[in-house]
XYZ file of C-alpha atoms in Angstrom:
514
model
C 109.661 -118.167 -115.407
C 112.099 -115.439 -116.300
C 112.528 -112.125 -114.549
C 113.130 -108.619 -115.853
C 114.374 -106.538 -112.936
C 113.664 -102.846 -113.450
C 116.318 -101.278 -111.191
C 114.771 -97.801 -111.335
C 111.277 -98.745 -110.195
C 112.032 -101.906 -108.217
C 109.273 -103.812 -110.068
C 109.770 -107.403 -111.134
C 107.977 -108.322 -114.351
C 108.092 -112.042 -115.003
C 106.742 -114.226 -117.770
C 104.836 -117.268 -116.614
C 105.382 -120.155 -119.020
C 102.571 -122.720 -118.992
C 103.232 -125.936 -120.916
C 101.541 -129.326 -121.275
C 104.065 -132.152 -121.107
C 104.311 -135.911 -120.863
C 106.754 -137.425 -118.366
C 108.248 -140.729 -119.459
C 109.546 -142.215 -116.191
C 111.227 -145.240 -117.782
C 113.340 -143.065 -120.099
C 113.535 -140.124 -117.654
C 112.566 -137.639 -120.350
C 109.925 -134.959 -120.960
C 107.991 -134.874 -124.222
C 105.723 -132.280 -125.839
C 102.160 -133.541 -125.451
C 101.080 -131.882 -128.693
C 103.838 -133.672 -130.600
C 102.739 -136.995 -129.100
C 99.248 -136.290 -130.445
C 100.538 -135.359 -133.915
C 99.982 -131.640 -133.360
C 102.769 -129.191 -134.254
C 101.155 -126.239 -132.459
C 103.064 -124.684 -129.544
C 102.116 -126.227 -126.235
C 102.937 -123.253 -124.009
C 101.562 -119.829 -123.185
C 103.225 -116.695 -121.806
C 101.496 -114.666 -119.089
C 102.960 -111.446 -117.584
C 102.946 -111.287 -113.793
C 104.404 -109.097 -111.037
C 106.050 -111.593 -108.692
C 106.083 -109.038 -105.880
C 102.291 -108.980 -105.872
C 100.451 -112.079 -104.625
C 97.169 -110.886 -106.200
C 98.919 -110.633 -109.547
C 100.330 -114.134 -109.098
C 96.915 -115.598 -108.242
C 95.353 -113.881 -111.264
C 98.120 -115.159 -113.552
C 97.669 -118.776 -112.501
C 93.883 -118.487 -112.830
C 94.339 -117.026 -116.298
C 96.702 -119.842 -117.286
C 94.001 -122.470 -116.781
C 96.519 -124.650 -114.977
C 94.988 -127.842 -113.588
C 96.724 -128.086 -110.213
C 94.986 -131.377 -109.432
C 97.628 -132.937 -111.706
C 101.325 -133.315 -110.769
C 102.883 -129.954 -111.529
C 106.494 -128.905 -112.127
C 107.523 -125.323 -111.356
C 110.922 -124.317 -112.736
C 112.724 -121.240 -111.438
C 116.044 -120.181 -112.907
C 117.567 -117.206 -111.084
C 114.177 -115.685 -110.273
C 113.625 -116.049 -106.518
C 116.928 -114.367 -105.647
C 115.817 -111.062 -107.216
C 112.577 -110.747 -105.245
C 113.945 -110.132 -101.751
C 113.413 -112.626 -98.950
C 109.862 -111.651 -97.984
C 108.561 -111.631 -101.556
C 110.315 -114.874 -102.430
C 108.893 -116.577 -99.319
C 105.395 -115.339 -100.187
C 105.744 -116.738 -103.704
C 107.085 -120.101 -102.517
C 104.293 -120.316 -99.936
C 101.715 -119.768 -102.678
C 103.375 -122.361 -104.915
C 103.485 -124.945 -102.108
C 99.818 -124.569 -101.151
C 98.101 -123.729 -104.444
C 100.250 -124.831 -107.405
C 102.416 -127.756 -106.265
C 99.642 -129.153 -104.081
C 99.064 -132.450 -105.932
C 101.171 -135.483 -105.009
C 104.410 -135.771 -107.042
C 104.472 -132.033 -107.785
C 107.850 -130.374 -107.472
C 109.655 -127.043 -107.467
C 112.937 -127.229 -109.408
C 115.085 -124.149 -108.853
C 118.537 -123.003 -109.907
C 119.343 -120.236 -107.457
C 122.357 -118.695 -105.669
C 123.428 -119.834 -102.198
C 125.981 -117.816 -100.241
C 128.237 -120.248 -98.425
C 128.826 -119.531 -94.741
C 129.531 -122.230 -92.176
C 130.805 -120.336 -89.132
C 128.213 -120.208 -86.347
C 128.045 -119.296 -82.702
C 125.540 -120.663 -80.203
C 123.904 -118.564 -77.489
C 122.028 -120.488 -74.812
C 119.645 -119.018 -72.257
C 117.414 -120.690 -69.697
C 114.478 -120.907 -72.091
C 115.961 -121.026 -75.587
C 118.969 -121.662 -77.733
C 119.788 -119.342 -80.629
C 121.999 -120.256 -83.542
C 123.550 -117.155 -85.105
C 125.986 -116.777 -87.957
C 128.908 -114.496 -87.192
C 131.502 -112.950 -89.514
C 134.180 -115.690 -89.571
C 137.789 -114.964 -88.713
C 138.992 -117.821 -90.889
C 136.992 -118.646 -93.986
C 137.352 -121.145 -96.797
C 138.318 -120.201 -100.347
C 134.752 -120.887 -101.494
C 133.266 -118.686 -98.755
C 135.700 -115.895 -99.567
C 134.915 -116.116 -103.268
C 131.146 -116.153 -102.629
C 131.314 -113.153 -100.277
C 133.289 -111.100 -102.801
C 131.222 -112.292 -105.770
C 127.839 -111.426 -104.235
C 129.065 -108.108 -102.825
C 130.157 -107.057 -106.320
C 126.911 -108.393 -107.760
C 124.777 -106.366 -105.340
C 126.874 -103.280 -106.053
C 126.144 -103.584 -109.771
C 122.431 -104.034 -109.106
C 122.397 -100.863 -106.993
C 123.702 -98.696 -109.827
C 120.989 -96.419 -111.114
C 118.589 -97.214 -108.302
C 116.890 -94.673 -106.069
C 119.526 -93.695 -103.425
C 117.062 -94.443 -100.623
C 116.799 -98.027 -101.843
C 120.532 -98.761 -101.915
C 121.971 -101.098 -99.319
C 125.098 -100.643 -97.285
C 127.939 -103.137 -96.984
C 126.680 -104.037 -93.504
C 123.212 -104.784 -94.920
C 124.805 -106.917 -97.599
C 126.622 -108.985 -94.991
C 123.388 -109.388 -93.040
C 121.293 -110.170 -96.103
C 120.592 -113.729 -95.003
C 119.026 -112.672 -91.709
C 115.195 -112.816 -91.584
C 113.551 -109.586 -92.729
C 110.119 -108.133 -92.290
C 108.128 -105.222 -93.592
C 106.415 -104.323 -96.824
C 106.815 -106.287 -100.031
C 109.071 -103.534 -101.448
C 112.221 -104.599 -99.648
C 115.420 -102.573 -99.613
C 117.574 -105.462 -100.827
C 117.353 -106.326 -104.514
C 119.232 -109.607 -104.226
C 118.889 -112.333 -101.596
C 120.469 -115.765 -101.865
C 118.354 -118.794 -100.962
C 120.400 -119.561 -97.850
C 123.938 -120.292 -96.682
C 124.004 -124.107 -96.924
C 121.845 -127.107 -97.828
C 120.131 -127.245 -94.441
C 119.186 -123.573 -94.379
C 117.729 -123.875 -97.891
C 115.701 -126.965 -96.884
C 114.444 -125.262 -93.707
C 113.325 -122.233 -95.671
C 111.377 -124.317 -98.203
C 109.898 -126.468 -95.434
C 108.725 -123.354 -93.596
C 107.045 -122.183 -96.815
C 104.901 -125.323 -96.885
C 106.682 -127.927 -99.028
C 105.994 -131.137 -97.100
C 107.558 -133.858 -99.256
C 111.261 -134.666 -99.708
C 113.513 -131.607 -100.134
C 117.162 -131.535 -101.137
C 119.697 -129.355 -102.895
C 123.186 -129.635 -104.326
C 125.722 -127.114 -105.565
C 125.953 -126.946 -109.358
C 129.551 -128.158 -109.340
C 128.668 -131.352 -107.432
C 125.660 -131.889 -109.700
C 127.967 -131.752 -112.722
C 130.346 -134.248 -111.105
C 127.404 -136.567 -110.410
C 126.454 -136.487 -114.079
C 130.026 -137.318 -115.066
C 130.185 -140.234 -112.618
C 126.820 -141.539 -113.801
C 128.411 -142.241 -117.168
C 126.383 -139.913 -119.401
C 127.973 -139.928 -122.852
C 129.935 -136.828 -123.791
C 130.616 -135.676 -120.217
C 134.194 -135.976 -118.974
C 136.341 -134.452 -116.280
C 139.249 -132.294 -117.369
C 142.491 -134.327 -116.980
C 144.606 -131.212 -116.268
C 142.536 -128.340 -114.836
C 143.867 -124.837 -115.491
C 142.908 -121.408 -114.166
C 139.638 -121.117 -116.078
C 138.452 -124.491 -114.769
C 139.270 -123.535 -111.173
C 137.419 -120.221 -111.588
C 134.404 -122.035 -113.047
C 134.509 -124.523 -110.161
C 134.367 -121.701 -107.597
C 131.582 -119.981 -109.523
C 129.435 -123.117 -109.732
C 129.738 -123.653 -105.986
C 127.844 -120.375 -105.493
C 124.745 -121.787 -107.210
C 122.529 -124.678 -106.144
C 120.040 -126.946 -107.855
C 117.088 -127.123 -105.458
C 114.252 -129.672 -105.434
C 111.209 -129.335 -103.164
C 108.273 -131.726 -103.493
C 104.661 -131.811 -102.368
C 102.882 -133.743 -99.637
C 102.648 -137.460 -100.387
C 105.641 -137.597 -102.742
C 107.669 -140.769 -102.268
C 111.477 -140.755 -102.191
C 111.455 -143.294 -105.027
C 109.715 -140.724 -107.260
C 111.740 -137.805 -105.881
C 114.947 -139.554 -106.931
C 113.839 -139.521 -110.567
C 114.122 -135.736 -110.434
C 117.079 -135.585 -108.042
C 119.218 -138.684 -108.679
C 122.038 -137.175 -106.623
C 119.847 -137.141 -103.471
C 121.204 -140.271 -101.802
C 120.775 -139.211 -98.162
C 117.172 -140.179 -97.364
C 117.256 -138.782 -93.828
C 118.462 -135.357 -94.984
C 115.856 -135.157 -97.773
C 112.994 -136.213 -95.480
C 113.985 -134.260 -92.351
C 110.922 -132.402 -91.041
C 108.791 -134.088 -93.711
C 105.126 -134.249 -92.669
C 105.469 -131.184 -90.423
C 102.394 -129.680 -92.141
C 100.397 -132.923 -92.119
C 96.688 -132.403 -91.396
C 94.104 -135.075 -92.299
C 90.425 -134.848 -91.439
C 88.155 -137.812 -90.868
C 84.728 -138.412 -89.320
C 84.056 -141.205 -86.847
C 80.792 -142.440 -85.416
C 81.375 -142.307 -81.668
C 78.461 -142.847 -79.281
C 75.983 -142.405 -82.181
C 77.463 -138.953 -82.944
C 79.453 -137.968 -86.001
C 82.672 -136.580 -84.522
C 85.033 -134.445 -86.599
C 88.612 -135.425 -85.848
C 91.955 -134.327 -87.254
C 95.286 -136.118 -87.336
C 97.985 -133.469 -87.545
C 101.639 -132.948 -86.762
C 102.174 -131.945 -83.147
C 102.496 -128.222 -82.457
C 103.624 -126.229 -79.445
C 100.031 -125.830 -78.326
C 99.572 -129.620 -78.078
C 102.644 -130.502 -76.028
C 101.234 -130.237 -72.501
C 98.093 -132.166 -73.460
C 100.230 -134.950 -74.950
C 102.234 -135.247 -71.745
C 99.041 -135.434 -69.680
C 97.383 -137.958 -72.007
C 100.447 -140.217 -72.035
C 100.706 -140.175 -68.248
C 96.966 -140.817 -67.744
C 97.039 -143.775 -70.181
C 99.434 -145.668 -67.861
C 98.414 -144.301 -64.464
C 96.198 -147.270 -63.488
C 99.268 -149.549 -63.677
C 101.607 -147.436 -61.517
C 100.867 -149.001 -58.113
C 101.072 -152.609 -59.260
C 103.920 -152.170 -61.747
C 106.567 -149.623 -60.615
C 108.575 -150.380 -63.781
C 105.801 -148.879 -65.922
C 105.779 -145.751 -63.751
C 109.528 -145.504 -64.242
C 109.148 -145.815 -68.038
C 106.572 -143.046 -68.143
C 108.679 -140.784 -65.929
C 111.670 -141.362 -68.213
C 109.618 -140.414 -71.296
C 108.324 -137.213 -69.676
C 111.885 -136.178 -68.834
C 113.172 -137.254 -72.260
C 111.531 -136.949 -75.661
C 108.233 -135.595 -74.250
C 109.979 -132.834 -72.309
C 108.867 -129.628 -74.047
C 111.393 -127.627 -71.990
C 114.208 -129.965 -72.982
C 117.644 -128.480 -73.619
C 118.710 -129.457 -77.113
C 121.345 -132.085 -76.689
C 123.569 -131.711 -79.735
C 124.442 -129.504 -82.688
C 122.121 -131.500 -84.940
C 119.188 -130.401 -82.763
C 120.160 -126.761 -83.262
C 120.340 -126.776 -87.044
C 116.898 -127.968 -88.126
C 114.126 -126.573 -85.910
C 110.636 -125.731 -87.170
C 109.728 -123.152 -84.472
C 105.926 -123.451 -84.597
C 106.085 -127.232 -84.197
C 107.771 -127.122 -80.785
C 110.404 -129.182 -78.996
C 108.682 -132.591 -79.183
C 108.395 -132.367 -82.966
C 111.988 -131.149 -83.315
C 113.249 -134.059 -81.211
C 111.454 -136.663 -83.328
C 112.336 -134.994 -86.608
C 116.009 -134.831 -85.678
C 115.826 -138.571 -84.987
C 114.563 -139.195 -88.534
C 110.922 -139.502 -87.514
C 107.749 -137.540 -86.788
C 105.028 -137.100 -84.169
C 101.262 -136.773 -84.714
C 98.252 -135.996 -82.553
C 94.519 -136.623 -82.943
C 92.424 -133.503 -82.318
C 88.744 -133.481 -81.323
C 87.202 -130.393 -82.917
C 83.830 -130.798 -81.209
C 84.613 -129.424 -77.744
C 82.231 -126.816 -76.355
C 84.965 -124.331 -75.484
C 86.450 -124.355 -79.035
C 89.752 -125.708 -77.764
C 91.680 -128.342 -79.688
C 91.495 -131.357 -77.386
C 94.209 -133.982 -77.928
C 92.646 -137.465 -77.708
C 95.472 -139.556 -79.191
C 99.100 -139.425 -80.254
C 101.887 -141.460 -81.808
C 105.556 -140.918 -82.614
C 108.123 -142.773 -84.698
C 111.928 -142.567 -84.843
C 114.700 -144.408 -86.603
C 115.625 -147.376 -84.418
C 118.981 -146.970 -82.695
C 121.579 -149.684 -83.481
C 121.788 -150.817 -79.848
C 118.039 -151.581 -79.870
C 118.397 -153.862 -82.886
C 120.067 -156.554 -80.801
C 119.232 -158.380 -77.605
C 121.452 -160.324 -75.219
C 120.973 -163.814 -73.784
C 123.008 -165.356 -70.957
C 124.505 -168.740 -71.809
C 123.697 -171.623 -69.451
C 127.238 -172.846 -68.859
C 129.065 -169.642 -67.981
C 128.638 -165.961 -67.337
C 129.482 -164.959 -70.888
C 126.773 -163.274 -72.938
C 125.980 -163.790 -76.595
C 124.395 -161.080 -78.760
C 121.573 -161.895 -81.133
C 120.412 -159.457 -83.798
C 116.701 -158.934 -84.351
C 117.296 -157.736 -87.923
C 120.188 -158.016 -90.351
C 122.261 -154.935 -91.129
C 120.500 -154.347 -94.472
C 117.128 -153.791 -92.789
C 116.055 -150.257 -91.865
C 113.961 -150.210 -88.697
C 111.661 -147.550 -87.263
C 110.369 -147.586 -83.690
C 106.831 -146.541 -82.666
C 106.807 -144.542 -79.441
C 104.280 -142.789 -77.164
C 101.260 -144.429 -78.812
C 98.067 -143.836 -76.830
C 94.377 -143.007 -77.295
C 92.098 -141.457 -74.684
C 90.061 -144.203 -73.002
C 86.660 -142.710 -73.894
C 87.576 -142.737 -77.607
C 88.986 -146.268 -77.861
C 87.425 -148.878 -80.123
C 86.463 -146.458 -82.903
C 89.378 -146.801 -85.347
C 91.494 -143.934 -84.034
C 94.426 -146.171 -83.136
C 94.280 -147.827 -86.561
C 94.291 -144.393 -88.239
C 97.400 -143.395 -86.270
C 99.231 -146.605 -87.200
C 98.253 -146.126 -90.862
C 99.707 -142.606 -90.685
C 103.030 -144.057 -89.503
C 102.999 -146.726 -92.241
C 102.384 -144.116 -94.955
C 105.137 -141.883 -93.580
C 107.682 -144.719 -93.630
C 106.666 -145.803 -97.150
C 107.327 -142.272 -98.381
C 110.880 -142.470 -97.019
C 111.725 -145.715 -98.854
C 113.785 -144.853 -101.933
C 114.010 -148.332 -103.437
C 111.688 -151.317 -103.742
C 114.660 -153.507 -102.791
C 115.087 -151.851 -99.402
C 114.034 -153.933 -96.401
C 112.134 -151.915 -93.812
C 110.369 -152.825 -90.576
C 108.287 -150.916 -88.055
C 108.850 -152.080 -84.470
C 106.668 -151.468 -81.412
C 107.154 -152.464 -77.771
C 104.455 -152.589 -75.083
C 103.856 -154.232 -71.680
C 102.008 -157.560 -71.886
C 99.498 -156.414 -69.252
C 98.134 -153.735 -71.610
C 95.668 -155.875 -73.548
C 94.299 -153.056 -75.719
C 97.751 -152.058 -76.967
C 98.741 -155.656 -77.731
C 95.480 -156.316 -79.578
C 95.706 -153.242 -81.770
C 99.181 -154.168 -83.000
C 98.072 -157.727 -83.829
C 94.911 -156.512 -85.595
C 97.009 -154.157 -87.746
C 99.325 -156.847 -89.096
C 102.147 -156.758 -86.537
C 103.678 -160.073 -85.465
C 105.194 -160.881 -82.075
C 108.960 -160.680 -82.375
C 110.152 -161.444 -78.845
C 109.345 -161.180 -75.142
C 111.612 -159.888 -72.394
C 111.271 -159.086 -68.703
C 111.674 -155.720 -67.037
C 111.340 -156.082 -63.307
C 108.107 -158.031 -62.752
C 106.510 -157.129 -66.080
C 106.788 -158.809 -69.462
C 107.540 -156.562 -72.450
C 106.425 -157.662 -75.901
C 108.068 -156.450 -79.090
C 106.082 -156.498 -82.347
C 107.229 -156.019 -85.923
C 105.538 -155.029 -89.183
C 107.322 -155.432 -92.521
C 106.765 -152.592 -94.968
C 106.084 -153.930 -98.471
């Protein structure tokens, strides 16, 4: 769409372009569907819409006749920045849930990002806040962006109602979260201050597939390096080139995809997105799948969803109860459970590094944030049939990227005290580790465990960006837990190795993703 910003009335009239296209994946090109059918008629329509008004947006999309059950591309070129943060978030939320809802749908945006990397961390007993502070030393790019956007906002304020103008202090604080009516006092809001803040904002608006962004300058360099004919770097840059370089670093190309979109498809739109873990961080945080199981001759409505704050205590209790019958006979199992409750299942856990601070999804809670920051996810099974209308957690499962030290095991040689290391997988294989997998005893044997494992398999498949990539899912469980061992075997896992931990035998299983 395109935006006409009326500075005197603070209304944003936009034209919604609706076009029918054909995407040729092999040639990476878009073609006019009418031309493919031998029809020269225009294949687009223009619909006026006030982007500050959600009702107007809904009406416009209904009027367009857009079939959102098909993969849909939404293109925004310097539109979101003029709406103010609240209005832009409302629009992106609507797009994520109602327009880009089909698998392989995507929002492609070219929008400004105000670079700022200086942060301070404030830690209290119950929370850790990450706040941006005015830097004492800033980079050339940050200095240019600050000056550029300040001048830009000043020009936008000319001719506006004096009560709507913003001060220099408000301009500096423009990236802080705002609230209030849809008629915000700031006419211009950048999408964020770096790639992570942009991704977090889009994720919070409901985009649940891969998300990534890149500054326009780096995107241009990627095109040059990819060998596209006619694109070359300047052998001897002069002042105009340096100025253009600084200017392009103030704008980002942003890609946000829908639930179920695979990285392999995402890379067709964003070939520069080579960091899978960055693009898929917090992916699946809005996951919610319903299914009906026949349990004790009753049709039970169950949901598999991403863990939220409200589920954390129930997950801890369920995990502990699942192993409690083994505590007296096997102290090692009790120790494992205690370690988990103090570690990744600790919902009061102090975040242990800067990476934990940068990518939280507040409503998901600490357990989700831990797993997401370790390149994974965590799901729970909810029983919606309880008499007291509470969401009872009856199962859970988590998955993280397998740490390098867990990819090898050590054997003692028979002739001396030296130890030799043996690798379970070669270095080209990506491995994910299933953790905290359990189902409430009264609900076992009804396919809930299989559904949880299938959820993990689908999640990992979405993260694979190439058919040539080797990927395995690994799970470890005590040999005495027959139900856990049987469910892995029945779902295609193969026994990889056995090891001892105290008096118990631990079995490690592996499943190769194809």
